[in-house]
GROMACS .gro file of C-alpha atoms in nm:
model
  196
    1MET     CA    1  -0.324   1.356  -1.828
    2SER     CA    2  -0.666   1.268  -1.964
    3LYS     CA    3  -0.960   1.507  -1.937
    4ASP     CA    4  -1.168   1.248  -1.751
    5SER     CA    5  -0.923   1.237  -1.460
    6ASN     CA    6  -1.048   1.345  -1.117
    7PHE     CA    7  -0.717   1.520  -1.054
    8GLU     CA    8  -0.773   1.890  -1.120
    9ASN     CA    9  -0.521   2.169  -1.185
   10MET     CA   10  -0.218   2.003  -1.031
   11GLU     CA   11   0.058   2.237  -1.145
   12PRO     CA   12   0.265   2.329  -0.837
   13GLU     CA   13   0.185   2.685  -0.737
   14SER     CA   14   0.381   2.856  -0.463
   15ARG     CA   15   0.301   3.213  -0.380
   16SER     CA   16   0.312   3.430  -0.073
   17THR     CA   17  -0.023   3.499   0.087
   18PHE     CA   18   0.116   3.759   0.325
   19LYS     CA   19   0.353   3.948   0.098
   20PRO     CA   20   0.413   4.247   0.130
   21LEU     CA   21   0.315   4.217   0.499
   22VAL     CA   22   0.623   4.013   0.594
   23ASP     CA   23   0.984   4.130   0.612
   24GLU     CA   24   1.260   4.006   0.379
   25ALA     CA   25   1.311   3.691   0.589
   26GLY     CA   26   0.938   3.607   0.574
   27PHE     CA   27   0.854   3.715   0.931
   28LEU     CA   28   0.529   3.883   1.023
   29VAL     CA   29   0.650   3.914   1.385
   30ASP     CA   30   1.006   3.857   1.507
   31GLN     CA   31   1.046   3.923   1.879
   32ASP     CA   32   1.249   3.748   2.150
   33ASP     CA   33   0.944   3.578   2.299
   34ILE     CA   34   0.741   3.513   1.982
   35SER     CA   35   0.790   3.489   1.610
   36CYS     CA   36   0.545   3.439   1.329
   37GLN     CA   37   0.683   3.338   0.990
   38GLU     CA   38   0.511   3.256   0.664
   39ILE     CA   39   0.580   2.906   0.534
   40THR     CA   40   0.612   2.901   0.155
   41GLY     CA   41   0.696   2.636  -0.102
   42ASN     CA   42   0.410   2.401  -0.013
   43SER     CA   43   0.099   2.304  -0.204
   44LEU     CA   44  -0.241   2.226  -0.053
   45LEU     CA   45  -0.457   1.954  -0.204
   46ILE     CA   46  -0.815   1.873  -0.113
   47LEU     CA   47  -0.884   1.500  -0.114
   48ARG     CA   48  -1.253   1.419  -0.130
   49VAL     CA   49  -1.342   1.059  -0.058
   50THR     CA   50  -1.635   0.818  -0.079
   51LYS     CA   51  -1.836   0.636   0.188
   52ASP     CA   52  -1.629   0.324   0.116
   53SER     CA   53  -1.356   0.341   0.383
   54LYS     CA   54  -1.152   0.056   0.229
   55LYS     CA   55  -1.143   0.239  -0.104
   56ASN     CA   56  -1.041   0.563   0.070
   57ILE     CA   57  -0.763   0.397   0.271
   58LYS     CA   58  -0.627   0.234  -0.043
   59ALA     CA   59  -0.640   0.559  -0.243
   60ALA     CA   60  -0.451   0.751   0.030
   61LYS     CA   61  -0.189   0.475   0.048
   62ASP     CA   62  -0.151   0.443  -0.331
   63ILE     CA   63  -0.136   0.816  -0.404
   64PHE     CA   64   0.026   0.973  -0.098
   65ASN     CA   65   0.170   0.669   0.086
   66ILE     CA   66  -0.003   0.799   0.398
   67LYS     CA   67  -0.266   0.680   0.644
   68LEU     CA   68  -0.583   0.889   0.661
   69PRO     CA   69  -0.611   1.061   1.001
   70GLU     CA   70  -0.884   1.015   1.257
   71PRO     CA   71  -1.125   1.308   1.324
   72LEU     CA   72  -0.947   1.629   1.433
   73GLN     CA   73  -0.607   1.469   1.378
   74MET     CA   74  -0.324   1.482   1.129
   75THR     CA   75  -0.087   1.218   0.995
   76MET     CA   76   0.255   1.271   0.843
   77ARG     CA   77   0.460   1.076   0.594
   78ASP     CA   78   0.761   1.298   0.655
   79SER     CA   79   0.813   1.659   0.761
   80SER     CA   80   0.687   1.793   0.430
   81LEU     CA   81   0.379   1.574   0.363
   82LYS     CA   82   0.093   1.608   0.609
   83CYS     CA   83  -0.269   1.494   0.588
   84PHE     CA   84  -0.540   1.669   0.793
   85TRP     CA   85  -0.890   1.548   0.875
   86VAL     CA   86  -1.138   1.824   0.786
   87SER     CA   87  -1.466   1.631   0.768
   88PRO     CA   88  -1.571   1.267   0.718
   89ASP     CA   89  -1.539   1.301   0.340
   90GLU     CA   90  -1.267   1.567   0.311
   91PHE     CA   91  -0.898   1.567   0.392
   92TRP     CA   92  -0.634   1.831   0.323
   93VAL     CA   93  -0.287   1.727   0.214
   94SER     CA   94   0.003   1.970   0.247
   95LEU     CA   95   0.311   1.876   0.047
   96GLY     CA   96   0.620   2.015  -0.124
   97ASP     CA   97   0.630   2.099  -0.493
   98GLN     CA   98   0.849   1.799  -0.583
   99GLN     CA   99   0.605   1.565  -0.409
  100MET     CA  100   0.323   1.729  -0.605
  101LEU     CA  101   0.482   1.621  -0.933
  102GLU     CA  102   0.523   1.264  -0.804
  103ILE     CA  103   0.160   1.249  -0.697
  104GLU     CA  104   0.033   1.374  -1.032
  105GLU     CA  105   0.185   1.067  -1.197
  106LYS     CA  106   0.015   0.833  -0.947
  107SER     CA  107  -0.328   0.988  -0.963
  108ASN     CA  108  -0.434   0.951  -1.323
  109ASN     CA  109  -0.663   0.663  -1.227
  110LEU     CA  110  -0.832   0.769  -0.905
  111PRO     CA  111  -1.102   0.536  -0.776
  112ASN     CA  112  -1.456   0.629  -0.873
  113GLY     CA  113  -1.588   0.896  -0.635
  114VAL     CA  114  -1.243   1.007  -0.513
  115SER     CA  115  -1.113   1.343  -0.631
  116ILE     CA  116  -0.816   1.571  -0.567
  117THR     CA  117  -0.823   1.947  -0.620
  118ASN     CA  118  -0.532   2.188  -0.596
  119ASN     CA  119  -0.626   2.461  -0.347
  120SER     CA  120  -0.275   2.603  -0.301
  121ALA     CA  121  -0.353   2.956  -0.410
  122ALA     CA  122  -0.635   2.993  -0.155
  123TYR     CA  123  -0.436   2.959   0.170
  124GLY     CA  124  -0.118   3.081   0.332
  125THR     CA  125   0.044   2.918   0.633
  126LEU     CA  126   0.193   3.091   0.935
  127GLU     CA  127   0.424   2.920   1.184
  128PHE     CA  128   0.429   3.050   1.542
  129THR     CA  129   0.723   2.985   1.774
  130GLY     CA  130   0.815   3.117   2.116
  131HIS     CA  131   0.676   3.086   2.466
  132LYS     CA  132   0.423   3.370   2.421
  133THR     CA  133   0.249   3.211   2.120
  134ILE     CA  134  -0.053   3.095   2.321
  135GLU     CA  135  -0.089   3.437   2.483
  136LEU     CA  136  -0.087   3.609   2.144
  137LEU     CA  137  -0.329   3.372   1.972
  138SER     CA  138  -0.566   3.353   2.270
  139ARG     CA  139  -0.644   3.722   2.233
  140TRP     CA  140  -0.835   3.648   1.911
  141MET     CA  141  -0.914   3.279   1.928
  142SER     CA  142  -1.169   3.120   2.161
  143TYR     CA  143  -1.034   2.768   2.105
  144ASP     CA  144  -0.821   2.653   2.403
  145LEU     CA  145  -0.484   2.602   2.234
  146GLU     CA  146  -0.306   2.524   2.560
  147ALA     CA  147  -0.525   2.233   2.671
  148ALA     CA  148  -0.711   2.122   2.359
  149LEU     CA  149  -0.445   2.135   2.085
  150PRO     CA  150  -0.182   1.869   2.157
  151ASP     CA  151   0.082   1.767   1.903
  152GLY     CA  152  -0.082   1.612   1.597
  153LYS     CA  153  -0.425   1.772   1.642
  154ALA     CA  154  -0.584   1.993   1.374
  155VAL     CA  155  -0.898   2.207   1.405
  156SER     CA  156  -1.102   2.463   1.215
  157THR     CA  157  -1.177   2.769   1.426
  158THR     CA  158  -1.179   3.147   1.399
  159PHE     CA  159  -0.917   3.414   1.459
  160GLY     CA  160  -1.111   3.729   1.528
  161GLN     CA  161  -1.378   3.699   1.262
  162ALA     CA  162  -1.164   3.508   1.011
  163PRO     CA  163  -1.201   3.133   0.965
  164VAL     CA  164  -0.865   2.960   1.011
  165PHE     CA  165  -0.727   2.606   1.027
  166VAL     CA  166  -0.483   2.546   1.315
  167TYR     CA  167  -0.257   2.253   1.399
  168ARG     CA  168   0.032   2.178   1.631
  169GLU     CA  169   0.348   2.002   1.524
  170LYS     CA  170   0.594   1.944   1.804
  171LYS     CA  171   0.605   2.271   2.000
  172ASN     CA  172   0.506   2.498   1.713
  173ILE     CA  173   0.157   2.609   1.613
  174PHE     CA  174   0.065   2.653   1.249
  175MET     CA  175  -0.230   2.853   1.116
  176MET     CA  176  -0.368   2.829   0.762
  177VAL     CA  177  -0.540   3.149   0.654
  178ARG     CA  178  -0.748   3.213   0.344
  179HIS     CA  179  -0.583   3.461   0.113
  180SER     CA  180  -0.885   3.691   0.137
  181PHE     CA  181  -0.837   3.725   0.516
  182SER     CA  182  -0.457   3.764   0.518
  183HIS     CA  183  -0.447   4.140   0.575
  184TYR     CA  184  -0.708   4.121   0.851
  185VAL     CA  185  -0.531   3.834   1.034
  186ALA     CA  186  -0.187   3.991   0.987
  187GLY     CA  187  -0.314   4.320   1.133
  188LEU     CA  188  -0.448   4.146   1.445
  189ILE     CA  189  -0.126   3.950   1.493
  190LYS     CA  190   0.109   4.246   1.444
  191ASP     CA  191  -0.093   4.477   1.667
  192SER     CA  192  -0.131   4.218   1.944
  193ALA     CA  193   0.239   4.125   1.935
  194LYS     CA  194   0.328   4.486   2.020
  195ARG     CA  195   0.119   4.460   2.338
  196ILE     CA  196   0.272   4.138   2.473
   0.00000   0.00000   0.00000
């Protein structure tokens, strides 16, 4: 890859954000009515785009074979490649390591003004399942997950005092947490789960 490429540091990098806070199966919480498991093996790319929407749409199609989402939404190519709207000029793309290698080959000639940065090491992802998920998360999150987070929606909010990125896929809720806040968020989740 040439040095003038806008594709930075694309080596797949999978690491646990919550280790050693999770058990051997990767669960932070594992109760009958709620479970919280760390999702590993994915990479997170930041796609920064231009003001030229046609150029942006073409770049997303050429590189990821995905449609860019509308504000506060997500689009999916398959279960392992998701694109999230973060701001008018920034999208996050979550994908598996094999897909990362495929994308690196396609992105040597990004359009002028479009860039992709690997941000995998900065975030960990938690998946919440169970009918008490909303009750648990509502203790620390002011965003109305029940009414305002339908399937396919993605939002930036806070969990306690930590900034988080939350989305719903089918019935499950996923939360991306910065590595630097992982112990804080894990502590709130584990303590609150004991009280449900």
